PDB file of C-alpha atoms in Angstrom:
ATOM      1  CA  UNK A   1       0.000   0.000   0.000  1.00  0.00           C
ATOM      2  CA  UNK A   2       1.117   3.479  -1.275  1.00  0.00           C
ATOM      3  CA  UNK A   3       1.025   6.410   0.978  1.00  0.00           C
ATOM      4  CA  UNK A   4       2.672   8.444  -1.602  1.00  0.00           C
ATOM      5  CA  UNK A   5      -0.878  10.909  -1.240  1.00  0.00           C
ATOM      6  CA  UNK A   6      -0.308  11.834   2.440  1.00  0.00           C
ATOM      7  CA  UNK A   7       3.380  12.925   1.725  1.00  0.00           C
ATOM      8  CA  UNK A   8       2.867  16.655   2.283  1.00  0.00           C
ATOM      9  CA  UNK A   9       4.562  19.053  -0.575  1.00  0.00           C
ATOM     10  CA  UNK A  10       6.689  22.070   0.770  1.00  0.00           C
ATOM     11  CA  UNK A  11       5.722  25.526  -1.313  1.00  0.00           C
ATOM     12  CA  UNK A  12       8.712  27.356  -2.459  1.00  0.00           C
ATOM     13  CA  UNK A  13       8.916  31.018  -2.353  1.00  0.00           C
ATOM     14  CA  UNK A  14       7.186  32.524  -5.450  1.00  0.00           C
ATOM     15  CA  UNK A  15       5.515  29.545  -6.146  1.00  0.00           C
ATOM     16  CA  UNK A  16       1.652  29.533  -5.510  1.00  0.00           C
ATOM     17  CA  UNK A  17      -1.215  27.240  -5.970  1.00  0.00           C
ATOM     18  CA  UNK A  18      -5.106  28.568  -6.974  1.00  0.00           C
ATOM     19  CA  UNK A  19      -7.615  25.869  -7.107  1.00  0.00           C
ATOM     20  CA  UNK A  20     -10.604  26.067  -9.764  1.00  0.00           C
ATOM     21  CA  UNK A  21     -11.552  23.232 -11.728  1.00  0.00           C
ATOM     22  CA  UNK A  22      -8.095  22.073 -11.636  1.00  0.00           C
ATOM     23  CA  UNK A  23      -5.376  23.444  -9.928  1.00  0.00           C
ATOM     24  CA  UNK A  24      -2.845  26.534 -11.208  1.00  0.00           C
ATOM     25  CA  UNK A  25       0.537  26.135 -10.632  1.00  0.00           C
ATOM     26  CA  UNK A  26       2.293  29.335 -10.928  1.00  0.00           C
ATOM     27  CA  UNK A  27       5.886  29.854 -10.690  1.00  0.00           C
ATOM     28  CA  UNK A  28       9.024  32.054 -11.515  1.00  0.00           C
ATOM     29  CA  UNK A  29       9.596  29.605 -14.706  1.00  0.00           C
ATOM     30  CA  UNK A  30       6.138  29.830 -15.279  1.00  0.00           C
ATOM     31  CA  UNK A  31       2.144  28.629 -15.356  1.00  0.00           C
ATOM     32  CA  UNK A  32       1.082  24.245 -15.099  1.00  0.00           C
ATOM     33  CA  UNK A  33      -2.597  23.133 -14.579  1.00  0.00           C
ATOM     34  CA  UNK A  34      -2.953  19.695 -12.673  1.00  0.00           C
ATOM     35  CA  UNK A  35      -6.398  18.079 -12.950  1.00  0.00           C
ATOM     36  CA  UNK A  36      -8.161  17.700  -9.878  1.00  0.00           C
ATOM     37  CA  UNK A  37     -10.479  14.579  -9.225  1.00  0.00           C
ATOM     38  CA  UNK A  38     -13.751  14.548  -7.356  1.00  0.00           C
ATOM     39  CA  UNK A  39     -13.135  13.293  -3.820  1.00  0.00           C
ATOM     40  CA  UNK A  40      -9.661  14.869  -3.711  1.00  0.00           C
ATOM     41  CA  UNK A  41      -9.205  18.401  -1.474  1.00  0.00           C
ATOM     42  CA  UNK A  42      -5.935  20.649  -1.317  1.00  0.00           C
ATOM     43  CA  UNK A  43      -5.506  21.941   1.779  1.00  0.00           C
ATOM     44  CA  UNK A  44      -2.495  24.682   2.203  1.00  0.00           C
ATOM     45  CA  UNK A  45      -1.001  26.260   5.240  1.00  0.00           C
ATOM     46  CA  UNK A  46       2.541  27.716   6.255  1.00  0.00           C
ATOM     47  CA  UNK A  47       4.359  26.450   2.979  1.00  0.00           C
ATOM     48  CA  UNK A  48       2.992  23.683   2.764  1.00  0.00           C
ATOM     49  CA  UNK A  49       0.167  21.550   0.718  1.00  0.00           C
ATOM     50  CA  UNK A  50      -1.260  18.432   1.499  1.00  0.00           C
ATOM     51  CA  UNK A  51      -3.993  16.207  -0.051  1.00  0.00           C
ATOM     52  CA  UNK A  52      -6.877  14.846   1.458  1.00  0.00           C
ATOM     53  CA  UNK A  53      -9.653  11.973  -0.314  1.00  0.00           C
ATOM     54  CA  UNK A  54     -12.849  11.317   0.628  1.00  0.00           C
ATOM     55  CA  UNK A  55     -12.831   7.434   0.844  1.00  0.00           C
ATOM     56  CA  UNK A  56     -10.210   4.673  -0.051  1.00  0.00           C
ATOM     57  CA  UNK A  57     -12.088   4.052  -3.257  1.00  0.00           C
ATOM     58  CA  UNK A  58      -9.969   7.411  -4.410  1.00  0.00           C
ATOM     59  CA  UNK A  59      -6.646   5.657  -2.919  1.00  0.00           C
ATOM     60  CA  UNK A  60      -5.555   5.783  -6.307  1.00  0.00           C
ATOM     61  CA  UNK A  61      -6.256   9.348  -7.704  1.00  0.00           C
ATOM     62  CA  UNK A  62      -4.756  10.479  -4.385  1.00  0.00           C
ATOM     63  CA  UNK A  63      -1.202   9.453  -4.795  1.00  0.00           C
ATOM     64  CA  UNK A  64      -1.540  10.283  -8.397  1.00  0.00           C
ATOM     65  CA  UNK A  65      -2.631  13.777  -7.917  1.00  0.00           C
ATOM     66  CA  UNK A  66      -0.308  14.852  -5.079  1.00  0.00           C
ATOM     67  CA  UNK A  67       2.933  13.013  -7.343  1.00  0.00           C
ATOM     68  CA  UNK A  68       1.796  15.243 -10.918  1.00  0.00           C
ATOM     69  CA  UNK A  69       1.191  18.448  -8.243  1.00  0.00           C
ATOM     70  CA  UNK A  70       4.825  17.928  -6.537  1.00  0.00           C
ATOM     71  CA  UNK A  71       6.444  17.540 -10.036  1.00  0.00           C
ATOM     72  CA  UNK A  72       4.520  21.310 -11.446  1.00  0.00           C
ATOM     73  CA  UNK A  73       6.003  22.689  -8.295  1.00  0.00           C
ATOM     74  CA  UNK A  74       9.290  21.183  -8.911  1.00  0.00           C
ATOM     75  CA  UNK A  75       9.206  22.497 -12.598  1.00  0.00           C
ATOM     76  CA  UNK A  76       7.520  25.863 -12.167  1.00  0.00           C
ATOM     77  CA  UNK A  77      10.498  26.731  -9.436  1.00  0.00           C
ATOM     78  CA  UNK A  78      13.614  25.059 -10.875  1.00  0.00           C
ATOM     79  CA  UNK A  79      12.601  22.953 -13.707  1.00  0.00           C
ATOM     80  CA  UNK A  80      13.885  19.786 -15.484  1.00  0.00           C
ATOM     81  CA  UNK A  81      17.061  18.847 -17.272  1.00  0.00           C
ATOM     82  CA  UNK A  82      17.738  15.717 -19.882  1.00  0.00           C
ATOM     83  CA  UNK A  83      21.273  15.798 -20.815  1.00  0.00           C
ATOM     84  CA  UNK A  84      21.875  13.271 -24.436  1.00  0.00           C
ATOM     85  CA  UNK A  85      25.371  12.884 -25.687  1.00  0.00           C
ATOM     86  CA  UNK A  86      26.091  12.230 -29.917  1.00  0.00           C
ATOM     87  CA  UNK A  87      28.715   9.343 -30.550  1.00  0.00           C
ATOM     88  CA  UNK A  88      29.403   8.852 -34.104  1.00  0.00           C
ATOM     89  CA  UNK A  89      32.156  10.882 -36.666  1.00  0.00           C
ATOM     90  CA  UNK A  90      31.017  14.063 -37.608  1.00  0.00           C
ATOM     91  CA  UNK A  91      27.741  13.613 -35.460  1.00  0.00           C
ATOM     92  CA  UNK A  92      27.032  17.086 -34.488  1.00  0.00           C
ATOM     93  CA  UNK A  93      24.358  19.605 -33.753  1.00  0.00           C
ATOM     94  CA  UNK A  94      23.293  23.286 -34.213  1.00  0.00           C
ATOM     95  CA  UNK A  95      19.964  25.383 -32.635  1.00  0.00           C
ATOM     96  CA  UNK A  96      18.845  28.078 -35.153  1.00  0.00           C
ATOM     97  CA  UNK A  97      16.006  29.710 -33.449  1.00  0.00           C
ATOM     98  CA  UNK A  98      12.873  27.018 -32.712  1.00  0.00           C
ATOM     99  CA  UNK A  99      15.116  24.504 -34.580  1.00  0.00           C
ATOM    100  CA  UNK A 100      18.045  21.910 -34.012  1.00  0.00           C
ATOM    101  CA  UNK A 101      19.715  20.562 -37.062  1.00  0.00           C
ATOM    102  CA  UNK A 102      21.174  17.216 -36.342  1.00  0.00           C
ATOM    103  CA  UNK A 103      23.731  15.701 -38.613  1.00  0.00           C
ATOM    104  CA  UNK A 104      23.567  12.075 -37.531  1.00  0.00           C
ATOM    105  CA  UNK A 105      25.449   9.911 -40.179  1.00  0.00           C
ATOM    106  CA  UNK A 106      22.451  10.239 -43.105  1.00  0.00           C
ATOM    107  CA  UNK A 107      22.342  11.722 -46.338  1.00  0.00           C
ATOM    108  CA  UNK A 108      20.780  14.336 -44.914  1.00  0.00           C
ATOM    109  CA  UNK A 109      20.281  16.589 -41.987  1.00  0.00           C
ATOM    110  CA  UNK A 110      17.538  15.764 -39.430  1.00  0.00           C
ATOM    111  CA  UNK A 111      15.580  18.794 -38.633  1.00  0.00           C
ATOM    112  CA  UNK A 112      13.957  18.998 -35.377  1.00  0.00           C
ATOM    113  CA  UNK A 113      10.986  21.787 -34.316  1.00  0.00           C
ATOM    114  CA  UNK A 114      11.522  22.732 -30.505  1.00  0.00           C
ATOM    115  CA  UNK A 115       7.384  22.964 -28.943  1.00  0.00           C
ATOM    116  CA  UNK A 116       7.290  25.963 -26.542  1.00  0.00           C
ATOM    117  CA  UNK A 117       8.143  25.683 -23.247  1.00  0.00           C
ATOM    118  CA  UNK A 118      11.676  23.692 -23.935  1.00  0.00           C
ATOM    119  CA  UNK A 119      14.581  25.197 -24.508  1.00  0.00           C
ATOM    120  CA  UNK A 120      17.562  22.851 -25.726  1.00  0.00           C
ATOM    121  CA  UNK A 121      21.207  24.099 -25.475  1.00  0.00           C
ATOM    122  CA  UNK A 122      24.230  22.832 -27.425  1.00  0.00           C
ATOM    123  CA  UNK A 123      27.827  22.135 -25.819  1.00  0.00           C
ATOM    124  CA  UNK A 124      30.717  21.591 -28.343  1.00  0.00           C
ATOM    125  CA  UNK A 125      28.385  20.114 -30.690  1.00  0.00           C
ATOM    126  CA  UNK A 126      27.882  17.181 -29.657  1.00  0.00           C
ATOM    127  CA  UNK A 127      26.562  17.715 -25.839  1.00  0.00           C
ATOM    128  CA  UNK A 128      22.431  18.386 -25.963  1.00  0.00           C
ATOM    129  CA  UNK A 129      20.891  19.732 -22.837  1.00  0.00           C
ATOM    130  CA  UNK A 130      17.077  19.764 -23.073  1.00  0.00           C
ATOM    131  CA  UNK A 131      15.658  21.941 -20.448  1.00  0.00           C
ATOM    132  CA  UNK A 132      11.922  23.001 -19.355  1.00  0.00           C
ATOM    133  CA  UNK A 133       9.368  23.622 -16.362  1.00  0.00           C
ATOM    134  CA  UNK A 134       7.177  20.534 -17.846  1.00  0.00           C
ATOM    135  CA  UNK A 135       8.688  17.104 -16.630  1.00  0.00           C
ATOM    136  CA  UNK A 136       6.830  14.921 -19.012  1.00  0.00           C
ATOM    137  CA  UNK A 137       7.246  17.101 -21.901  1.00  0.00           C
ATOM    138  CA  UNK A 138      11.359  17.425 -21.202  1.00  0.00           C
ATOM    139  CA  UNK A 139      11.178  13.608 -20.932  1.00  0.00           C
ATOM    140  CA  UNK A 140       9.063  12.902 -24.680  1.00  0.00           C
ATOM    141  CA  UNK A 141      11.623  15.610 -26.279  1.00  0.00           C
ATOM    142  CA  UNK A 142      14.695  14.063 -25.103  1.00  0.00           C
ATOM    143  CA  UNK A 143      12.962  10.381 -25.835  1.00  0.00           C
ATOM    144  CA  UNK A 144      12.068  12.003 -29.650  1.00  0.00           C
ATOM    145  CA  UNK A 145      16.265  13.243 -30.017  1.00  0.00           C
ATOM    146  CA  UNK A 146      17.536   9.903 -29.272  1.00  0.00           C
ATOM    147  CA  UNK A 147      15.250   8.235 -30.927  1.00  0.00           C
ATOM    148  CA  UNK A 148      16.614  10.019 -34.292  1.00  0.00           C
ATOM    149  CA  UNK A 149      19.982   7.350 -34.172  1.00  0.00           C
ATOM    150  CA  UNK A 150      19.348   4.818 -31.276  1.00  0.00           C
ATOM    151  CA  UNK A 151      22.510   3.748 -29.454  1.00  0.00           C
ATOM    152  CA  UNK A 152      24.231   0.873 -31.340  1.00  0.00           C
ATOM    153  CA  UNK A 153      25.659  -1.547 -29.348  1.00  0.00           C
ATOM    154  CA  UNK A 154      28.275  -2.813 -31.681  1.00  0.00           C
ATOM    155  CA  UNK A 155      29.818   0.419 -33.340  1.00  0.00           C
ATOM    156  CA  UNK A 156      29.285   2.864 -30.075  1.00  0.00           C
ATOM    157  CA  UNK A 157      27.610   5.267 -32.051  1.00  0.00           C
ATOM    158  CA  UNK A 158      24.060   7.073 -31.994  1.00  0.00           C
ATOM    159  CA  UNK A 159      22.355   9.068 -29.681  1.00  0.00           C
ATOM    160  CA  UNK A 160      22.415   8.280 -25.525  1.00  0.00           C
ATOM    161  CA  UNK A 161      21.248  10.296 -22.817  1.00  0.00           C
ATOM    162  CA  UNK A 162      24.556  10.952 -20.578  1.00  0.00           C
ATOM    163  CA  UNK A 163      25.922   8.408 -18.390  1.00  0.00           C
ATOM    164  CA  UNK A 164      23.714   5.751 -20.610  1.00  0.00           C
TER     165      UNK A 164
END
């Protein structure tokens, strides 16, 4: 049994929470909306937010809620990071405005459109850092880059997220 829901979520400065039909997450790195169920109430005092259900039929929605709520705090006040690494010769990238060119051992370069809210950053060429206030969304970019020229296990080459 989970008791992920009861784990109380500490408010960092500048951040604040307004619940409507769903709850606003506003931050210094910006705005995130979390659903919130029937059966589920926010309460918040000094700091600090904590869920509440109505029965253990909502056991699940509980833990669910308070885990997407703690990860719009985390993103709203210091965001999320993905760091992928290019192995290959002459593997490289570029960022032209919304766009990274990847050069990735085809006969052609692989344009890819950044979506708002993600900003990617190149180091020497060959070091991506994908950054962003949305945790799922910095996790489906970076998933998208690498898969462009999965890892090969036989000629070390492709794209890996670092340390991989």
């Amino acid at each position: 049994m989970s008791r992920v829901g009861k784990k109380p979520i500490p408010l960092p400065k500048g951040v604040k929470i307004t619940v409507g039909d769903g709850l606003l997450i506003e931050g210094p790195k910006g705005k995130q909306t979390v659903p919130l169920p029937g059966g589920i109430t926010l309460t918040q005092k000094d700091g600090v937010a904590e869920f509440q259900r109505d029965g253990d039929d909502k056991a699940a929605l509980h833990g669910l809620t308070r885990a997407l709520t703690a990860n719009a705090v985390q993103g709203v006040s210091t965001g999320f990071t993905r760091e992928l690494q290019l192995f290959g010769v002459g593997y490289r990238c570029e960022v032209k405005g919304r766009i990274a060119i990847f050069a990735l051992g085809y006969s052609h370069p692989v344009i890819f459109d950044i979506p708002n809210g993600i900003d990617i950053v190149i180091d020497k060429n060959t070091h991506v850092v994908v950054t962003g206030a949305d945790r799922q969304l910095v996790g489906q970019v970076a998933a998208n880059i690498r898969r462009m020229r999965k890892p090969d296990p036989y000629k070390q080459k492709g794209v890996r997220y670092t340390g991989e």
